PDB file of C-alpha atoms in Angstrom:
ATOM      1  CA  MET P  26      30.066 -12.477 -20.382  1.00  0.00           C
ATOM      2  CA  THR P  27      27.572 -14.705 -21.243  1.00  0.00           C
ATOM      3  CA  SER P  28      27.969 -18.181 -21.411  1.00  0.00           C
ATOM      4  CA  PRO P  29      27.268 -19.737 -25.300  1.00  0.00           C
ATOM      5  CA  ASP P  30      23.922 -21.401 -23.043  1.00  0.00           C
ATOM      6  CA  THR P  31      22.607 -18.352 -22.172  1.00  0.00           C
ATOM      7  CA  VAL P  32      19.140 -17.746 -23.385  1.00  0.00           C
ATOM      8  CA  SER P  33      17.976 -14.141 -24.411  1.00  0.00           C
ATOM      9  CA  VAL P  34      14.725 -13.194 -23.279  1.00  0.00           C
ATOM     10  CA  ASP P  35      12.671 -10.015 -23.726  1.00  0.00           C
ATOM     11  CA  PHE P  36       9.859  -9.546 -22.021  1.00  0.00           C
ATOM     12  CA  TRP P  37       7.119  -6.440 -22.637  1.00  0.00           C
ATOM     13  CA  PHE P  38       4.429  -5.944 -19.476  1.00  0.00           C
ATOM     14  CA  ASP P  39       1.787  -3.937 -18.378  1.00  0.00           C
ATOM     15  CA  PRO P  40       2.318  -3.351 -14.383  1.00  0.00           C
ATOM     16  CA  SER P  41      -1.458  -3.440 -14.533  1.00  0.00           C
ATOM     17  CA  CYS P  42      -2.197  -6.579 -16.075  1.00  0.00           C
ATOM     18  CA  PRO P  43      -2.433  -9.660 -13.562  1.00  0.00           C
ATOM     19  CA  TRP P  44      -1.847 -12.305 -16.372  1.00  0.00           C
ATOM     20  CA  ALA P  45       1.721 -10.596 -16.966  1.00  0.00           C
ATOM     21  CA  TRP P  46       2.382 -10.313 -13.797  1.00  0.00           C
ATOM     22  CA  MET P  47       2.250 -14.250 -13.108  1.00  0.00           C
ATOM     23  CA  THR P  48       4.689 -14.839 -16.704  1.00  0.00           C
ATOM     24  CA  SER P  49       7.151 -12.615 -14.851  1.00  0.00           C
ATOM     25  CA  ARG P  50       7.174 -14.458 -11.366  1.00  0.00           C
ATOM     26  CA  TRP P  51       7.696 -17.476 -14.303  1.00  0.00           C
ATOM     27  CA  VAL P  52      10.292 -15.957 -15.582  1.00  0.00           C
ATOM     28  CA  ASP P  53      11.939 -15.220 -12.586  1.00  0.00           C
ATOM     29  CA  GLU P  54      11.451 -18.772 -11.020  1.00  0.00           C
ATOM     30  CA  VAL P  55      13.452 -19.968 -14.670  1.00  0.00           C
ATOM     31  CA  ALA P  56      16.260 -17.417 -14.195  1.00  0.00           C
ATOM     32  CA  ALA P  57      17.253 -18.690 -10.968  1.00  0.00           C
ATOM     33  CA  HIS P  58      17.955 -22.219 -12.213  1.00  0.00           C
ATOM     34  CA  ARG P  59      18.609 -21.229 -16.224  1.00  0.00           C
ATOM     35  CA  SER P  60      21.201 -18.913 -17.974  1.00  0.00           C
ATOM     36  CA  LEU P  61      18.843 -16.362 -19.073  1.00  0.00           C
ATOM     37  CA  ASP P  62      19.399 -12.642 -20.388  1.00  0.00           C
ATOM     38  CA  VAL P  63      16.561 -10.802 -19.658  1.00  0.00           C
ATOM     39  CA  THR P  64      15.159  -7.502 -21.166  1.00  0.00           C
ATOM     40  CA  TRP P  65      12.118  -6.091 -19.271  1.00  0.00           C
ATOM     41  CA  HIS P  66      10.238  -3.484 -21.889  1.00  0.00           C
ATOM     42  CA  ILE P  67       7.084  -1.539 -20.826  1.00  0.00           C
ATOM     43  CA  MET P  68       4.150  -1.982 -22.979  1.00  0.00           C
ATOM     44  CA  SER P  69       0.013  -0.405 -22.542  1.00  0.00           C
ATOM     45  CA  LEU P  70      -3.094  -1.460 -22.371  1.00  0.00           C
ATOM     46  CA  ALA P  71      -4.211   1.318 -22.901  1.00  0.00           C
ATOM     47  CA  VAL P  72      -2.312   2.400 -25.985  1.00  0.00           C
ATOM     48  CA  LEU P  73      -3.468  -1.315 -27.683  1.00  0.00           C
ATOM     49  CA  ASN P  74      -7.172  -0.822 -26.895  1.00  0.00           C
ATOM     50  CA  GLU P  75      -7.390   2.981 -27.569  1.00  0.00           C
ATOM     51  CA  ASN P  76      -9.120   2.256 -30.640  1.00  0.00           C
ATOM     52  CA  ASN P  77     -10.432  -0.766 -30.152  1.00  0.00           C
ATOM     53  CA  ASP P  78     -14.592  -1.074 -28.961  1.00  0.00           C
ATOM     54  CA  VAL P  79     -14.063  -2.318 -25.481  1.00  0.00           C
ATOM     55  CA  SER P  80     -16.694  -2.311 -22.363  1.00  0.00           C
ATOM     56  CA  GLU P  81     -17.019   0.965 -20.444  1.00  0.00           C
ATOM     57  CA  GLU P  82     -16.135  -1.056 -17.826  1.00  0.00           C
ATOM     58  CA  TYR P  83     -12.930  -2.092 -19.159  1.00  0.00           C
ATOM     59  CA  ARG P  84     -11.665   2.014 -20.913  1.00  0.00           C
ATOM     60  CA  ALA P  85     -11.978   2.764 -16.750  1.00  0.00           C
ATOM     61  CA  PHE P  86      -9.654   0.986 -16.137  1.00  0.00           C
ATOM     62  CA  PHE P  87      -7.167   2.675 -18.404  1.00  0.00           C
ATOM     63  CA  PRO P  88      -6.228   5.327 -16.642  1.00  0.00           C
ATOM     64  CA  ARG P  89      -4.358   4.052 -13.335  1.00  0.00           C
ATOM     65  CA  ALA P  90      -2.908   2.025 -15.890  1.00  0.00           C
ATOM     66  CA  LEU P  91      -1.439   4.438 -18.072  1.00  0.00           C
ATOM     67  CA  ARG P  92      -0.203   6.050 -15.059  1.00  0.00           C
ATOM     68  CA  TYR P  93       2.332   3.219 -14.335  1.00  0.00           C
ATOM     69  CA  THR P  94       3.429   3.063 -17.882  1.00  0.00           C
ATOM     70  CA  ARG P  95       4.135   6.620 -17.755  1.00  0.00           C
ATOM     71  CA  LEU P  96       6.142   6.042 -14.871  1.00  0.00           C
ATOM     72  CA  VAL P  97       7.924   2.889 -16.000  1.00  0.00           C
ATOM     73  CA  ALA P  98       9.218   4.657 -19.626  1.00  0.00           C
ATOM     74  CA  ALA P  99      10.355   7.923 -17.277  1.00  0.00           C
ATOM     75  CA  ALA P 100      12.253   5.820 -14.595  1.00  0.00           C
ATOM     76  CA  LYS P 101      13.704   3.884 -18.150  1.00  0.00           C
ATOM     77  CA  GLU P 102      14.777   6.765 -19.700  1.00  0.00           C
ATOM     78  CA  LEU P 103      16.034   8.797 -16.735  1.00  0.00           C
ATOM     79  CA  HIS P 104      17.818   6.451 -15.085  1.00  0.00           C
ATOM     80  CA  GLY P 105      18.227   3.576 -17.531  1.00  0.00           C
ATOM     81  CA  ASP P 106      17.523  -0.398 -18.373  1.00  0.00           C
ATOM     82  CA  ALA P 107      18.627  -1.555 -14.332  1.00  0.00           C
ATOM     83  CA  ILE P 108      15.228   0.541 -12.698  1.00  0.00           C
ATOM     84  CA  VAL P 109      13.183  -1.051 -14.407  1.00  0.00           C
ATOM     85  CA  LYS P 110      12.450  -4.476 -13.585  1.00  0.00           C
ATOM     86  CA  PRO P 111      12.625  -3.012  -9.979  1.00  0.00           C
ATOM     87  CA  LEU P 112      10.424  -0.810 -10.307  1.00  0.00           C
ATOM     88  CA  TYR P 113       7.851  -3.266 -12.301  1.00  0.00           C
ATOM     89  CA  ASP P 114       8.771  -5.714  -9.164  1.00  0.00           C
ATOM     90  CA  ALA P 115       7.983  -3.158  -6.501  1.00  0.00           C
ATOM     91  CA  LEU P 116       4.276  -1.984  -8.585  1.00  0.00           C
ATOM     92  CA  GLY P 117       3.184  -5.185  -9.044  1.00  0.00           C
ATOM     93  CA  THR P 118       3.502  -6.836  -5.749  1.00  0.00           C
ATOM     94  CA  ARG P 119       1.162  -4.052  -4.291  1.00  0.00           C
ATOM     95  CA  ILE P 120      -0.894  -3.792  -7.316  1.00  0.00           C
ATOM     96  CA  HIS P 121      -1.481  -7.934  -7.859  1.00  0.00           C
ATOM     97  CA  PRO P 122      -0.853 -10.134  -4.752  1.00  0.00           C
ATOM     98  CA  GLY P 123      -1.556  -6.280  -2.451  1.00  0.00           C
ATOM     99  CA  GLY P 124      -4.754  -5.575  -4.286  1.00  0.00           C
ATOM    100  CA  SER P 125      -4.247  -2.005  -4.547  1.00  0.00           C
ATOM    101  CA  ILE P 126      -6.383   0.553  -6.828  1.00  0.00           C
ATOM    102  CA  ASP P 127      -5.069   3.567  -5.363  1.00  0.00           C
ATOM    103  CA  SER P 128      -2.769   4.008  -8.040  1.00  0.00           C
ATOM    104  CA  ASP P 129      -0.612   7.307  -5.862  1.00  0.00           C
ATOM    105  CA  GLU P 130      -0.424   4.738  -2.611  1.00  0.00           C
ATOM    106  CA  VAL P 131       1.234   1.920  -5.243  1.00  0.00           C
ATOM    107  CA  ILE P 132       3.477   4.892  -7.009  1.00  0.00           C
ATOM    108  CA  THR P 133       4.853   6.145  -3.546  1.00  0.00           C
ATOM    109  CA  GLY P 134       5.608   2.976  -1.794  1.00  0.00           C
ATOM    110  CA  ALA P 135       6.636   1.692  -5.395  1.00  0.00           C
ATOM    111  CA  LEU P 136       8.946   4.988  -5.965  1.00  0.00           C
ATOM    112  CA  THR P 137      10.790   4.476  -1.956  1.00  0.00           C
ATOM    113  CA  GLU P 138      11.263   0.472  -2.463  1.00  0.00           C
ATOM    114  CA  VAL P 139      13.452   1.425  -4.960  1.00  0.00           C
ATOM    115  CA  GLY P 140      15.198   4.788  -4.089  1.00  0.00           C
ATOM    116  CA  LEU P 141      13.362   7.252  -5.928  1.00  0.00           C
ATOM    117  CA  ASP P 142      12.359  10.493  -4.773  1.00  0.00           C
ATOM    118  CA  ALA P 143       8.753  10.990  -4.104  1.00  0.00           C
ATOM    119  CA  ASP P 144       8.673  13.428  -6.717  1.00  0.00           C
ATOM    120  CA  PHE P 145       9.603  11.071  -9.571  1.00  0.00           C
ATOM    121  CA  ALA P 146       5.761  10.659  -9.323  1.00  0.00           C
ATOM    122  CA  ARG P 147       4.602  13.710 -11.358  1.00  0.00           C
ATOM    123  CA  TYR P 148       5.785  10.849 -14.282  1.00  0.00           C
ATOM    124  CA  ALA P 149       2.873   9.497 -13.942  1.00  0.00           C
ATOM    125  CA  ASP P 150       0.591  12.008 -15.062  1.00  0.00           C
ATOM    126  CA  SER P 151       3.239  13.379 -17.881  1.00  0.00           C
ATOM    127  CA  GLU P 152       2.706  12.830 -21.433  1.00  0.00           C
ATOM    128  CA  GLU P 153       6.954  13.674 -21.611  1.00  0.00           C
ATOM    129  CA  PHE P 154       8.533   9.941 -22.201  1.00  0.00           C
ATOM    130  CA  ASP P 155       5.079   9.177 -24.025  1.00  0.00           C
ATOM    131  CA  GLU P 156       6.901   8.758 -27.797  1.00  0.00           C
ATOM    132  CA  GLN P 157       9.277   5.981 -25.434  1.00  0.00           C
ATOM    133  CA  MET P 158       6.547   4.251 -23.829  1.00  0.00           C
ATOM    134  CA  ARG P 159       5.142   4.161 -27.215  1.00  0.00           C
ATOM    135  CA  ALA P 160       7.322   3.271 -29.547  1.00  0.00           C
ATOM    136  CA  SER P 161       8.510   0.096 -26.438  1.00  0.00           C
ATOM    137  CA  HIS P 162       4.779  -0.772 -27.033  1.00  0.00           C
ATOM    138  CA  PHE P 163       4.710  -1.199 -30.720  1.00  0.00           C
ATOM    139  CA  ASP P 164       7.893  -2.709 -30.659  1.00  0.00           C
ATOM    140  CA  GLY P 165       6.692  -5.539 -28.476  1.00  0.00           C
ATOM    141  CA  ILE P 166       3.190  -5.972 -29.774  1.00  0.00           C
ATOM    142  CA  GLU P 167       4.302  -5.657 -34.150  1.00  0.00           C
ATOM    143  CA  ARG P 168       6.210  -8.770 -33.277  1.00  0.00           C
ATOM    144  CA  VAL P 169       3.193 -10.726 -32.243  1.00  0.00           C
ATOM    145  CA  GLY P 170       0.551  -9.148 -34.311  1.00  0.00           C
ATOM    146  CA  GLN P 171      -1.895  -6.870 -33.242  1.00  0.00           C
ATOM    147  CA  ASP P 172      -4.994  -9.227 -31.617  1.00  0.00           C
ATOM    148  CA  VAL P 173      -2.542  -9.985 -28.562  1.00  0.00           C
ATOM    149  CA  GLY P 174      -2.174  -8.690 -25.597  1.00  0.00           C
ATOM    150  CA  THR P 175       0.472  -8.635 -22.548  1.00  0.00           C
ATOM    151  CA  PRO P 176       2.655 -10.257 -21.995  1.00  0.00           C
ATOM    152  CA  VAL P 177       4.956 -10.532 -25.298  1.00  0.00           C
ATOM    153  CA  LEU P 178       7.605 -12.921 -24.706  1.00  0.00           C
ATOM    154  CA  SER P 179      10.919 -12.863 -26.835  1.00  0.00           C
ATOM    155  CA  VAL P 180      13.225 -16.187 -26.741  1.00  0.00           C
ATOM    156  CA  ASP P 181      16.142 -15.868 -29.044  1.00  0.00           C
ATOM    157  CA  GLY P 182      13.962 -13.152 -31.092  1.00  0.00           C
ATOM    158  CA  VAL P 183      11.392 -15.468 -31.490  1.00  0.00           C
ATOM    159  CA  ALA P 184       8.600 -13.823 -30.016  1.00  0.00           C
ATOM    160  CA  PHE P 185       5.065 -15.243 -28.748  1.00  0.00           C
ATOM    161  CA  PHE P 186       1.865 -13.571 -26.619  1.00  0.00           C
ATOM    162  CA  GLY P 187       2.330 -15.455 -23.305  1.00  0.00           C
ATOM    163  CA  PRO P 188       2.383 -17.218 -22.322  1.00  0.00           C
ATOM    164  CA  VAL P 189      -1.129 -17.046 -19.856  1.00  0.00           C
ATOM    165  CA  ILE P 190      -0.178 -19.109 -16.398  1.00  0.00           C
ATOM    166  CA  SER P 191      -2.428 -19.385 -13.426  1.00  0.00           C
ATOM    167  CA  PRO P 192      -0.704 -20.004 -10.644  1.00  0.00           C
ATOM    168  CA  ALA P 193       2.999 -19.461 -12.192  1.00  0.00           C
ATOM    169  CA  PRO P 194       4.577 -23.101 -11.994  1.00  0.00           C
ATOM    170  CA  LYS P 195       7.530 -23.456  -9.778  1.00  0.00           C
ATOM    171  CA  GLY P 196      10.494 -25.715  -9.864  1.00  0.00           C
ATOM    172  CA  ASP P 197      10.413 -28.797 -12.124  1.00  0.00           C
ATOM    173  CA  GLU P 198       6.795 -27.751 -13.420  1.00  0.00           C
ATOM    174  CA  ALA P 199       8.675 -24.083 -13.976  1.00  0.00           C
ATOM    175  CA  LEU P 200      11.806 -25.134 -15.919  1.00  0.00           C
ATOM    176  CA  ALA P 201       9.498 -28.188 -18.096  1.00  0.00           C
ATOM    177  CA  LEU P 202       6.849 -25.388 -19.093  1.00  0.00           C
ATOM    178  CA  TRP P 203      10.010 -23.221 -20.046  1.00  0.00           C
ATOM    179  CA  ASP P 204      11.637 -25.822 -22.037  1.00  0.00           C
ATOM    180  CA  GLY P 205       8.629 -26.205 -24.349  1.00  0.00           C
ATOM    181  CA  VAL P 206       8.103 -22.355 -25.038  1.00  0.00           C
ATOM    182  CA  VAL P 207      12.111 -22.902 -26.011  1.00  0.00           C
ATOM    183  CA  ALA P 208      11.078 -25.581 -28.210  1.00  0.00           C
ATOM    184  CA  ALA P 209       8.045 -23.944 -29.731  1.00  0.00           C
ATOM    185  CA  ALA P 210      11.009 -20.597 -30.370  1.00  0.00           C
ATOM    186  CA  ARG P 211      13.223 -23.376 -32.317  1.00  0.00           C
ATOM    187  CA  TYR P 212      10.783 -24.686 -34.419  1.00  0.00           C
ATOM    188  CA  PRO P 213      10.210 -21.725 -37.252  1.00  0.00           C
ATOM    189  CA  GLY P 214       6.744 -23.273 -38.294  1.00  0.00           C
ATOM    190  CA  PHE P 215       5.113 -22.922 -34.892  1.00  0.00           C
ATOM    191  CA  PHE P 216       2.956 -19.640 -34.625  1.00  0.00           C
ATOM    192  CA  GLU P 217      -0.140 -20.336 -32.189  1.00  0.00           C
ATOM    193  CA  LEU P 218      -1.507 -22.780 -29.583  1.00  0.00           C
ATOM    194  CA  LYS P 219      -4.290 -21.718 -27.789  1.00  0.00           C
ATOM    195  CA  ARG P 220      -7.495 -22.759 -25.368  1.00  0.00           C
ATOM    196  CA  SER P 221      -9.885 -20.794 -23.174  1.00  0.00           C
ATOM    197  CA  ARG P 222      -8.818 -19.662 -19.740  1.00  0.00           C
ATOM    198  CA  THR P 223     -10.742 -21.777 -16.941  1.00  0.00           C
ATOM    199  CA  ALA P 224      -8.766 -19.829 -13.585  1.00  0.00           C
ATOM    200  CA  ASP P 225      -8.442 -16.528 -12.249  1.00  0.00           C
ATOM    201  CA  PRO P 226      -5.021 -15.104 -11.197  1.00  0.00           C
ATOM    202  CA  ILE P 227      -3.885 -17.094  -8.679  1.00  0.00           C
ATOM    203  CA  PHE P 228      -1.245 -15.174  -7.042  1.00  0.00           C
ATOM    204  CA  ASP P 229       1.415 -16.086  -4.383  1.00  0.00           C
TER     205      ASP P 229
END
C-alpha cells in the first residue's frame, strides 16, 4: 500500500539518450529519500524524428537506438513492467558512462546482467512489438507536444519534457530540484521554462 504522501511518477526514456539517462539517475537519487511510485516507459527518438528534417549524422544514430527501444519493448511485453528499469539500467550503464557504441556488445552484456537468455537479443531487430513500443512513445509525447524529446516526466499526472540536467544532482541539491518540479506540476498555469544548454552530458 502506498503512502498518502507518495508521488506518482511516470518516466519515458530512450535508452540511447544521455540527457534522459542523467535525469533518470536524478530520479533514482530522489527515490532513495522520498516516497515515489515510479513507472518506467519506453519512447523512441527514431520514431519521434522519422518524419523530421534532421542531419544525416543524427539520422545514422537511429538504427542503433531503435534496437535498444525494441529490446526494452519486447522485455516489457514478455516479462512485465518489473524488467523495464533493470534492463534500462543495464543498457544505459554500458551506453553512457561505459561509452560503448557496439550495440551487440551492449545488448549481450545487458541481457546477461538482468538474467535474460542471450537469444532474447533477436527482439532488438524484430518489429514484433513495434505497435506496443509506438503506443508507449505516443502516450508520453502526446502529453507534452511534438516539439520536444526525451525524457518525459509526469508528476501526479502532469507531464513535462525534462528536466534536462548535467550532471545529475545528488543529496540536498537533488531534493531541492525535485521539490521545484513538484511545485511547478501542482500549479495548473505552469507550462514552460527553458534556457540553452551550456554543458555536455557529465556522467558519474
